[in-house]
Short mmCIF file of C-alpha atoms in Angstrom, two decimals:
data_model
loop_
_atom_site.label_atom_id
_atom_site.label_comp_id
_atom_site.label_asym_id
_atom_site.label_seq_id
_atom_site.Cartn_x
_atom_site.Cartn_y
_atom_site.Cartn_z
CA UNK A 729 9.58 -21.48 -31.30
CA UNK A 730 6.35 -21.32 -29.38
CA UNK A 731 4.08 -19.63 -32.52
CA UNK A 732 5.62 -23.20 -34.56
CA UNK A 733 5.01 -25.73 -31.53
CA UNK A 734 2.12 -28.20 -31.90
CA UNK A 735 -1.19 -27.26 -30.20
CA UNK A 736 -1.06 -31.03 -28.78
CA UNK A 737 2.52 -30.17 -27.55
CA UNK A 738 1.43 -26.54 -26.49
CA UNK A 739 -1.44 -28.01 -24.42
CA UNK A 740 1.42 -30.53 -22.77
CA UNK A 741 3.46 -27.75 -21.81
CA UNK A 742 0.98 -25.49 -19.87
CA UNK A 743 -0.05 -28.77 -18.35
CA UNK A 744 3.36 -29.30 -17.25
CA UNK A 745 3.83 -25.81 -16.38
CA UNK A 746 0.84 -25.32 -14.30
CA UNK A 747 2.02 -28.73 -12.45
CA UNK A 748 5.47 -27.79 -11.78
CA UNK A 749 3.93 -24.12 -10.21
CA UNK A 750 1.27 -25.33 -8.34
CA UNK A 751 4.45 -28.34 -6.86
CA UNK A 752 6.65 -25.54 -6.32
CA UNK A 753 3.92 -23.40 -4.23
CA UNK A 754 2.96 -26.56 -1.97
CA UNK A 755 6.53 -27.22 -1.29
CA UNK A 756 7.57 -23.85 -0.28
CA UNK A 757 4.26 -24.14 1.90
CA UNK A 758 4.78 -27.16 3.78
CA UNK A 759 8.37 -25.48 4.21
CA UNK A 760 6.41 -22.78 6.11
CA UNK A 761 4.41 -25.38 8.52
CA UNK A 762 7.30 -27.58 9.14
CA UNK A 763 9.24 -24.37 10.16
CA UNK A 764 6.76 -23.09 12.01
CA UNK A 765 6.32 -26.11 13.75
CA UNK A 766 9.97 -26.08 14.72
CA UNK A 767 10.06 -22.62 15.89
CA UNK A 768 7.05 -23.35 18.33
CA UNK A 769 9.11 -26.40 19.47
CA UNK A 770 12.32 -24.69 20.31
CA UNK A 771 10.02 -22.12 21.83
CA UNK A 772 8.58 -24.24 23.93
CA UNK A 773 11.92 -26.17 25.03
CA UNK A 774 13.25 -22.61 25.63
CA UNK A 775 10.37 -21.27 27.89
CA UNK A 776 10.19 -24.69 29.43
CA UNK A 777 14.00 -24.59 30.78
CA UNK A 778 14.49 -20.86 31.06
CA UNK A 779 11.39 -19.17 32.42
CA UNK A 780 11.99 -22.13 35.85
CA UNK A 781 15.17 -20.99 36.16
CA UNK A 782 16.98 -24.49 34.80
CA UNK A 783 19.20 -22.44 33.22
CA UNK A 784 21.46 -19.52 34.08
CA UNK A 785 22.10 -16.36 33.02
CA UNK A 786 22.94 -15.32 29.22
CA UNK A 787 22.32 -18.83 28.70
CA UNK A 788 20.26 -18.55 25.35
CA UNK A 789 23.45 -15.88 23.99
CA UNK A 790 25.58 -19.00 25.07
CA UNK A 791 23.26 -21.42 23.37
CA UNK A 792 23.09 -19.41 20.23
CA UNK A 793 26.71 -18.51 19.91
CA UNK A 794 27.67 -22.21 20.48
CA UNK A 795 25.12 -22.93 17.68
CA UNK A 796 26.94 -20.99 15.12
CA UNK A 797 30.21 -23.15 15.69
CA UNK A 798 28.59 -26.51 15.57
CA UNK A 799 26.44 -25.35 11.91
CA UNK A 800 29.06 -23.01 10.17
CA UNK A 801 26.88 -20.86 8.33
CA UNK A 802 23.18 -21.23 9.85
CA UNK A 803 21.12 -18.47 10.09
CA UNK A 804 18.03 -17.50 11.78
CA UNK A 805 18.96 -18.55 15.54
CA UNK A 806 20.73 -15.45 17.33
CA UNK A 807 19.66 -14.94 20.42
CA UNK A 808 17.15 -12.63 19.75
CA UNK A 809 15.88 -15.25 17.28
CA UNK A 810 15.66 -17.59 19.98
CA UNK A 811 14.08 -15.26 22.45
CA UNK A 812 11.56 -14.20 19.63
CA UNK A 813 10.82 -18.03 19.60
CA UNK A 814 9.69 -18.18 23.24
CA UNK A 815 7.80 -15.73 22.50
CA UNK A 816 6.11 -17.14 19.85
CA UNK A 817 5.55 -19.86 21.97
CA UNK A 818 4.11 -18.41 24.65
CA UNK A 819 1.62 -16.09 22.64
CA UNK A 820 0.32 -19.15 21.47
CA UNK A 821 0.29 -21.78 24.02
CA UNK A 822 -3.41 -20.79 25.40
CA UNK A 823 -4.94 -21.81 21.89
CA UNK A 824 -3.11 -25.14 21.46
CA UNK A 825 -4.64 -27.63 23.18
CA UNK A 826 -1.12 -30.39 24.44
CA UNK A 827 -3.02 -33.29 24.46
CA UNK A 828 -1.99 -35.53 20.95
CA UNK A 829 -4.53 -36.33 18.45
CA UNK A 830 -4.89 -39.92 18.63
CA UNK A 831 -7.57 -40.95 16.23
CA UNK A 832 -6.51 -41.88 12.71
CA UNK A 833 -8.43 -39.56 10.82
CA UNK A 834 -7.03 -36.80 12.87
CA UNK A 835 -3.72 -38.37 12.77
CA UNK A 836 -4.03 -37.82 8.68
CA UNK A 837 -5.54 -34.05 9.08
CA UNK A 838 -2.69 -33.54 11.17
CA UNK A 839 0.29 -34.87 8.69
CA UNK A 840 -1.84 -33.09 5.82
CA UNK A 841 -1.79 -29.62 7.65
CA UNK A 842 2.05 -30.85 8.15
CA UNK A 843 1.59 -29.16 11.75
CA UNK A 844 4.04 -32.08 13.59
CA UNK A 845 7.72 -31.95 12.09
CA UNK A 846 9.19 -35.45 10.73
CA UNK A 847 9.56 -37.63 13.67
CA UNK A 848 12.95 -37.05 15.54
CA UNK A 849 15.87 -39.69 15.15
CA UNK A 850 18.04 -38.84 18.02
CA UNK A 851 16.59 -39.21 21.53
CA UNK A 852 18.10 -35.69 22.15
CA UNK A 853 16.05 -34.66 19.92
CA UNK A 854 13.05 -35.84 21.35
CA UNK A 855 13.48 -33.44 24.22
CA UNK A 856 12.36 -30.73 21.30
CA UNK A 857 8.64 -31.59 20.80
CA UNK A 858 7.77 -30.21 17.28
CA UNK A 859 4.19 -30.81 16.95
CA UNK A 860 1.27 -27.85 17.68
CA UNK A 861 -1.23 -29.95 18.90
CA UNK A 862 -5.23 -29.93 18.46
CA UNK A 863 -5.65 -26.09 17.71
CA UNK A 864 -8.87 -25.13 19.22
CA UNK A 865 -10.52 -22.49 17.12
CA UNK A 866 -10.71 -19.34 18.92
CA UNK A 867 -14.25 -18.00 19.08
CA UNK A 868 -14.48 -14.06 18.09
CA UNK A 869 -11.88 -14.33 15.47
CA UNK A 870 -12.13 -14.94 11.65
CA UNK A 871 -8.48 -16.68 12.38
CA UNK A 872 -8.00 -20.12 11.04
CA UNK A 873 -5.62 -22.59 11.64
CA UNK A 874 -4.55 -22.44 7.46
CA UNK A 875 -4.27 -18.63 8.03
CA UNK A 876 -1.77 -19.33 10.84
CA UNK A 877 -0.09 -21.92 9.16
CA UNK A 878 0.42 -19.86 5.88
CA UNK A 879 1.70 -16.56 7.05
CA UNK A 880 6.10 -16.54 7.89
CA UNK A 881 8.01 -16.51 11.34
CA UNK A 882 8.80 -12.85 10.25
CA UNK A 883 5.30 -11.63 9.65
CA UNK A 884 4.53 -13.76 13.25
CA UNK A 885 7.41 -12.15 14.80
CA UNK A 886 6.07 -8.62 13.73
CA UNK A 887 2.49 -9.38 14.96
CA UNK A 888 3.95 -10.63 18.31
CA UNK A 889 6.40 -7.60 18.89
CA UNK A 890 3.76 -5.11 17.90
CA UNK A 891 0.55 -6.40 19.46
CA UNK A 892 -0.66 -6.80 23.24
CA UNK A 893 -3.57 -9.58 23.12
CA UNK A 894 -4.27 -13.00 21.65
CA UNK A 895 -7.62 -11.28 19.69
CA UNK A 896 -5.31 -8.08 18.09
CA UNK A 897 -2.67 -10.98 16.62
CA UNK A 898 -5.66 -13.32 15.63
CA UNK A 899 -7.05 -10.29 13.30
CA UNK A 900 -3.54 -9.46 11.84
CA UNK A 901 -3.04 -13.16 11.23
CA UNK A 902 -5.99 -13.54 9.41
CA UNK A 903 -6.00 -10.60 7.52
CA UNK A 904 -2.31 -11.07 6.77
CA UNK A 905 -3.31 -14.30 5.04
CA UNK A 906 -6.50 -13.17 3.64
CA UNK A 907 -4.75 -9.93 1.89
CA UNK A 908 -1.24 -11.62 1.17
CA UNK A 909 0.35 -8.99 2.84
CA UNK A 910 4.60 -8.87 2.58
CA UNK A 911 6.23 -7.29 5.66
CA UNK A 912 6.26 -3.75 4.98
CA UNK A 913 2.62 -3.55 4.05
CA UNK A 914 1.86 -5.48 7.39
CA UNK A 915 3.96 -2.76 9.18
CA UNK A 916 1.83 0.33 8.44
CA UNK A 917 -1.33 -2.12 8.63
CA UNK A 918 0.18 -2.18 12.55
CA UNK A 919 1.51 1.41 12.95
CA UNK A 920 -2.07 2.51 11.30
CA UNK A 921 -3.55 0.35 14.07
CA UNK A 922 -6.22 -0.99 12.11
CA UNK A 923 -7.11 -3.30 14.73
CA UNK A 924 -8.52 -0.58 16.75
CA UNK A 925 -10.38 1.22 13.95
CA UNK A 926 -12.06 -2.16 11.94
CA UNK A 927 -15.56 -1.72 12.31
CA UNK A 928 -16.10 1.12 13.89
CA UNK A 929 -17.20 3.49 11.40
CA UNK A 930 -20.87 4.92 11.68
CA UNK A 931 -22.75 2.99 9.40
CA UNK A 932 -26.38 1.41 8.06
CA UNK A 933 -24.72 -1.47 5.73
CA UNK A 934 -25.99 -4.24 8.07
CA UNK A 935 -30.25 -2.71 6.96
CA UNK A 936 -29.17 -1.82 3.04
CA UNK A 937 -26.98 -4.24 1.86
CA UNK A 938 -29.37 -6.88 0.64
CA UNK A 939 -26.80 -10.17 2.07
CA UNK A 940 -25.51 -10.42 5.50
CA UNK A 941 -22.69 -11.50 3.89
CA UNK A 942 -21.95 -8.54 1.54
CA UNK A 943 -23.25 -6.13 4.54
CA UNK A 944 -20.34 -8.11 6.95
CA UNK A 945 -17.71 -7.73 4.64
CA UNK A 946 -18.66 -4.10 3.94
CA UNK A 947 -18.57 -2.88 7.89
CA UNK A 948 -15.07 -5.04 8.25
CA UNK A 949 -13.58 -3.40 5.41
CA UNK A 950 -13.82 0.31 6.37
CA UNK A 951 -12.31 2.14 9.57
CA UNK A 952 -13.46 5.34 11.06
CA UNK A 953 -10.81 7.09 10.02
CA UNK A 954 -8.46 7.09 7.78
CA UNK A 955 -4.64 9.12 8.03
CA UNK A 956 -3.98 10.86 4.90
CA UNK A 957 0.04 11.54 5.23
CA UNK A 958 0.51 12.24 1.90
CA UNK A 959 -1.39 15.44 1.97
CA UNK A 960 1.07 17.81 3.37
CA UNK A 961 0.10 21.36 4.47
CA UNK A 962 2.95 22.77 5.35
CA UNK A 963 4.64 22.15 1.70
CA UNK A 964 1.71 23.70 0.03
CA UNK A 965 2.64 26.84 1.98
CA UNK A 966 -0.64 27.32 3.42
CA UNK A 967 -2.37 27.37 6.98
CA UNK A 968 -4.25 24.21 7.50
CA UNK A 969 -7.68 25.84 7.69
CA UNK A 970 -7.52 27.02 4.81
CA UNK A 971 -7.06 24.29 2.74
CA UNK A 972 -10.47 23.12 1.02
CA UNK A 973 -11.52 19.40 -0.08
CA UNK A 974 -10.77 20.68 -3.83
CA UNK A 975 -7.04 20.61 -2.80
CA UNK A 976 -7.25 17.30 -0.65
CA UNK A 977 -8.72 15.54 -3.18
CA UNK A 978 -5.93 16.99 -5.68
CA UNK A 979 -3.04 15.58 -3.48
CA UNK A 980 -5.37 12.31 -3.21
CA UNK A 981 -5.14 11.61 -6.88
CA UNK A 982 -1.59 12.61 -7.02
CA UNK A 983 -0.92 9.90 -4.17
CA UNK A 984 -4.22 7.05 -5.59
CA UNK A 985 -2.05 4.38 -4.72
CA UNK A 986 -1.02 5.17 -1.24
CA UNK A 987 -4.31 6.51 -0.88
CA UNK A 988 -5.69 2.80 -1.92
CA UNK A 989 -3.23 0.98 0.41
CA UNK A 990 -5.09 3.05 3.23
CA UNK A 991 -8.18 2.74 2.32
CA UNK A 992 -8.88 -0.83 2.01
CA UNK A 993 -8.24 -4.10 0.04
CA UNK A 994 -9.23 -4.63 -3.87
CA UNK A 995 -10.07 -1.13 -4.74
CA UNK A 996 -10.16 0.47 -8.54
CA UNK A 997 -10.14 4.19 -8.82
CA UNK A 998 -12.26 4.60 -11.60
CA UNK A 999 -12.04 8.80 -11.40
CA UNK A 1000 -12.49 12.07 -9.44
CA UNK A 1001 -15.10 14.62 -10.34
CA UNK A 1002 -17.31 12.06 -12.54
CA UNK A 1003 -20.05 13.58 -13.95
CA UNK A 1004 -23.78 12.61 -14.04
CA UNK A 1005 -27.19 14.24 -15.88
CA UNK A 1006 -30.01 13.40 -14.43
CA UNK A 1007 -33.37 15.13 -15.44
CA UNK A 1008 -31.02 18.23 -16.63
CA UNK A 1009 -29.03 18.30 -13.00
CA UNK A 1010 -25.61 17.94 -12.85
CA UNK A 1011 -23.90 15.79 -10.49
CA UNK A 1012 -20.06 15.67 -9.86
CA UNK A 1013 -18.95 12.38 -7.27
CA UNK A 1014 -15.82 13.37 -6.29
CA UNK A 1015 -13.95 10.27 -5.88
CA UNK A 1016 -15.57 7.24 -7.23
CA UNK A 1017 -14.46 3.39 -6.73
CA UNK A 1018 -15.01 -0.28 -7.46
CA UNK A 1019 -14.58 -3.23 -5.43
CA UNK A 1020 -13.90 -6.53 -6.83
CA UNK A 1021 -14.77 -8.15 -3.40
CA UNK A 1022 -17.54 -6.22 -2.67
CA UNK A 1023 -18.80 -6.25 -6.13
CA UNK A 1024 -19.62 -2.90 -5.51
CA UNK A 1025 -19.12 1.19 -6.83
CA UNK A 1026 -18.05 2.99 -4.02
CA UNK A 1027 -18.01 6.86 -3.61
CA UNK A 1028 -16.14 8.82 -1.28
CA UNK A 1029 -17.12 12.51 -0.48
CA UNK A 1030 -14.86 14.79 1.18
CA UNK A 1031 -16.14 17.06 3.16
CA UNK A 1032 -13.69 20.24 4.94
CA UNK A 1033 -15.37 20.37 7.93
CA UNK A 1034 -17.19 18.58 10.72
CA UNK A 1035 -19.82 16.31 9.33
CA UNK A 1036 -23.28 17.71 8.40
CA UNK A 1037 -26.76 15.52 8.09
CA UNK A 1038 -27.45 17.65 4.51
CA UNK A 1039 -24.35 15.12 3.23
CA UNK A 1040 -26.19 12.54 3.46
CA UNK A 1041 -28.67 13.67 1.33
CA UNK A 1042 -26.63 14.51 -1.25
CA UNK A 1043 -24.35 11.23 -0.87
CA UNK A 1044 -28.07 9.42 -1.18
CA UNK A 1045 -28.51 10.91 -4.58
CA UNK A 1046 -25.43 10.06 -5.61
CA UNK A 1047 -26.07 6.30 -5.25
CA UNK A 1048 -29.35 6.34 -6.77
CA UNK A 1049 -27.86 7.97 -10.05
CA UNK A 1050 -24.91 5.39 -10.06
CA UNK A 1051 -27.40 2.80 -9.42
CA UNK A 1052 -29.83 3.90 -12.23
CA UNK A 1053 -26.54 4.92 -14.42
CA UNK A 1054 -23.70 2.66 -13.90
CA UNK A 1055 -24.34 -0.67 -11.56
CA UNK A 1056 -24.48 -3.73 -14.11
CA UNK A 1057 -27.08 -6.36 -13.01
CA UNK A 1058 -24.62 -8.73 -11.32
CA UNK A 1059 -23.13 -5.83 -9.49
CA UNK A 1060 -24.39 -5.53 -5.27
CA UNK A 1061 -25.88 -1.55 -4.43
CA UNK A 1062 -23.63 1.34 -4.51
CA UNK A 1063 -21.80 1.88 -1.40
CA UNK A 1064 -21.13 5.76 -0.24
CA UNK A 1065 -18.72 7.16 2.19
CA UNK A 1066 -18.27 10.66 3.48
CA UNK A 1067 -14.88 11.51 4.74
CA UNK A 1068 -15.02 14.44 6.37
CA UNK A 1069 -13.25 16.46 9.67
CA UNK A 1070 -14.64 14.84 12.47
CA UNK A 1071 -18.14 13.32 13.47
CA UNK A 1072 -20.04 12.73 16.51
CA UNK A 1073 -20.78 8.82 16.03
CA UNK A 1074 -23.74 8.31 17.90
CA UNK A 1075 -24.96 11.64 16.14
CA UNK A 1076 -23.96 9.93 12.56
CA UNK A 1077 -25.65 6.45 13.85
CA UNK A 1078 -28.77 8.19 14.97
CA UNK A 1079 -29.25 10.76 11.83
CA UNK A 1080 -28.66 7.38 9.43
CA UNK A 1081 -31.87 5.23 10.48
CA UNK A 1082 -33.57 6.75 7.65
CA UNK A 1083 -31.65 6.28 4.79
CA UNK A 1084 -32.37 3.20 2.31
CA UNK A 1085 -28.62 3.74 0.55
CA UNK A 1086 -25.98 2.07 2.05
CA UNK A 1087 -23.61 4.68 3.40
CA UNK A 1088 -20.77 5.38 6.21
CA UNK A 1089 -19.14 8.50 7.52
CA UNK A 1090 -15.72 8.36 8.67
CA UNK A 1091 -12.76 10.86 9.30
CA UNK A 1092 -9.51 11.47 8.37
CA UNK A 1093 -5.99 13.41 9.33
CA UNK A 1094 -3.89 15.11 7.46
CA UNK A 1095 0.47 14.55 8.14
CA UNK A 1096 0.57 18.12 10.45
CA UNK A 1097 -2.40 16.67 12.27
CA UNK A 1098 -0.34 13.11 13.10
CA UNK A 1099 3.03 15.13 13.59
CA UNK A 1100 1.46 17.43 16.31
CA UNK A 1101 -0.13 13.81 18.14
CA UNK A 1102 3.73 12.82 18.39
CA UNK A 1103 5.44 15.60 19.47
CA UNK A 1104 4.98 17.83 22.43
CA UNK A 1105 3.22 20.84 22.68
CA UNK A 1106 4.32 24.26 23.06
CA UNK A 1107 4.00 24.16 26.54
CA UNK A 1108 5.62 21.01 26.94
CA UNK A 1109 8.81 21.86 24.96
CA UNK A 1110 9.18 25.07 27.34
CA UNK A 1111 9.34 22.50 30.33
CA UNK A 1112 11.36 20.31 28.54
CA UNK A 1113 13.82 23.52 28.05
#
């Protein structure tokens, strides 16, 4: 039917189409807001009566199990629901500034941001004030008030439960929105506590990379260090020393994608052990990337051990083959990271000032190393005994 269908009519239909999609993904949006905005509402009414003691005890279980009689069927409002809506509240308050916007213009930003719920029709349901406020941007965060807006209650509820300050939720907000991520990927983003690690790698990108831009993006997007689960010793049947970066970067491969979904956002593996001539040398980059934000190759060099200033070197060499080899004209500089065993930072920082590649070190940890963090030591489980 389609190869026998007009072009005209063909033309009308992806017209149509693309209409219909691009309907359907602003309605389910301004779903979001307007339930957002009605969560922060009953949080509010809900901190408001219950945190000054207007109400007594178990009286949000009451007020949620009377709920569920008078709406047969509605979900979303058990107690703990309600409680996580308090919350939500309350996390929130100190960037929402109460005072209405009153000016016209603002008046229309606000209904276009659909941040205020339809206007109530019962005066007991005035008592529930549905409407955000004038968000004042909060300095020292990329978060923006269409990245809170366009994230779920669910993936607010797990930044809220997981998180202990206003700047760890703005990151996971924005990067939440910026990365699409569903649920699951947003809970190892928070048990990985990338928070804590963004930025902090050892690194010369802001006096290489030839736009602040690029160089900004490039020292958010890497931690200083990265936990390599998948690579377990203990199945491989050998001691932990022992195991070389031959047979790390064997299980990497094995394990790309989970090894991606660590490692950053828009990454293609483009192949381990790649090899390069140059001036009858041979060169083999052991794991070697692209990224379509970064519009960048990047290579990543595991090392066994503790990190050594000689890596640099040869990480430097690397990115002036791929440069000379492989970088297309609209392409930014080759970007190199070692990943190595450990590293003193200030050593790495100090030892880097004279490099004109744009390179990194970090660390990583194998599953044994993460298992032995959790558990107690041997010492420890003889007292516990």
């Amino acid at each position: 039917m389609q190869n026998k269908l007009d072009p005209t009519y063909r033309s009308a239909v992806q017209a149509i189409k693309e209409a219909i999609l691009a309907s359907q993904y602003s309605a389910v949006r301004i779903i979001n807001q307007k339930q957002l905005a009605l969560y922060y509402g009953i949080g509010k009414y809900i901190s408001e009566n219950s945190r000054k003691g207007h109400w007594g005890t178990n009286a949000i279980e009451n007020i949620s199990a009377q709920l569920s009689i008078e709406l047969p069927g509605l979900k979303g409002f058990s107690s703990r629901n309600l409680k996580l809506m308090r919350q939500f509240y309350e996390s929130w308050a100190p960037l929402m500034d109460e005072q209405h916007v009153k000016s016209a213009a603002a008046a229309a930003e606000m209904e276009e941001a659909n941040m205020a719920a339809a206007a109530a029709e019962t005066k007991s349901s005035d008592m529930i004030d549905m409407n955000f406020g004038k968000v004042t941007p909060f300095e020292g965060t990329e978060m923006t008030w269409a990245d809170f807006l366009s994230i779920g209650f669910t993936h607010h509820t797990e930044i809220l439960t997981k998180t202990s300050s206003i700047e760890q939720r703005a990151f996971y907000v924005h990067q939440t929105a910026l990365n699409h991520w569903d649920k699951y990927t947003l809970r190892e983003m928070l048990k990985a506590d990338v928070y804590t690690h963004q930025s902090l790698m050892p690194n010369n990108f802001a006096q290489t990379l030839p736009r602040k831009k690029q160089s900004l993006r490039a020292i958010e997007m890497f931690k200083d260090e990265y936990m390599l689960d998948f690579v377990n010793v203990e199945q491989l049947g050998e001691n932990e020393d022992d195991i070389d970066e031959a047979v790390i970067e064997k299980h990497i491969i094995l394990n790309i994608k989970n090894f991606i979904m660590e490692f950053g956002r828009s990454f293609t593996f483009k192949g381990s052990q790649v090899h390069y001539d140059k001036l009858g040398h041979d060169h083999w980059v052991d794991l070697l990337f692209f990224n379509r934000e970064l519009q960048s190759l990047v290579v990543v060099e595991l090392k066994k051990g503790a990190f050594k200033p000689a890596y640099l070197g040869q990480l430097a060499a690397y990115l002036r083959i791929l440069d000379d080899e492989e970088r297309l004209p609209n392409e930014n500089p080759s970007i190199g990271i070692i990943l190595c065993k450990d590293a003193d930072k200030a050593y790495v920082e100090y030892v880097l000032q004279d490099y004109q590649k744009p390179m990194g070190v970090a660390t990583y940890k194998l599953r044994t190393e993460r298992l032995k963090e959790l558990l107690p030591d041997e010492n420890q489980l003889k007292e516990l005994l």
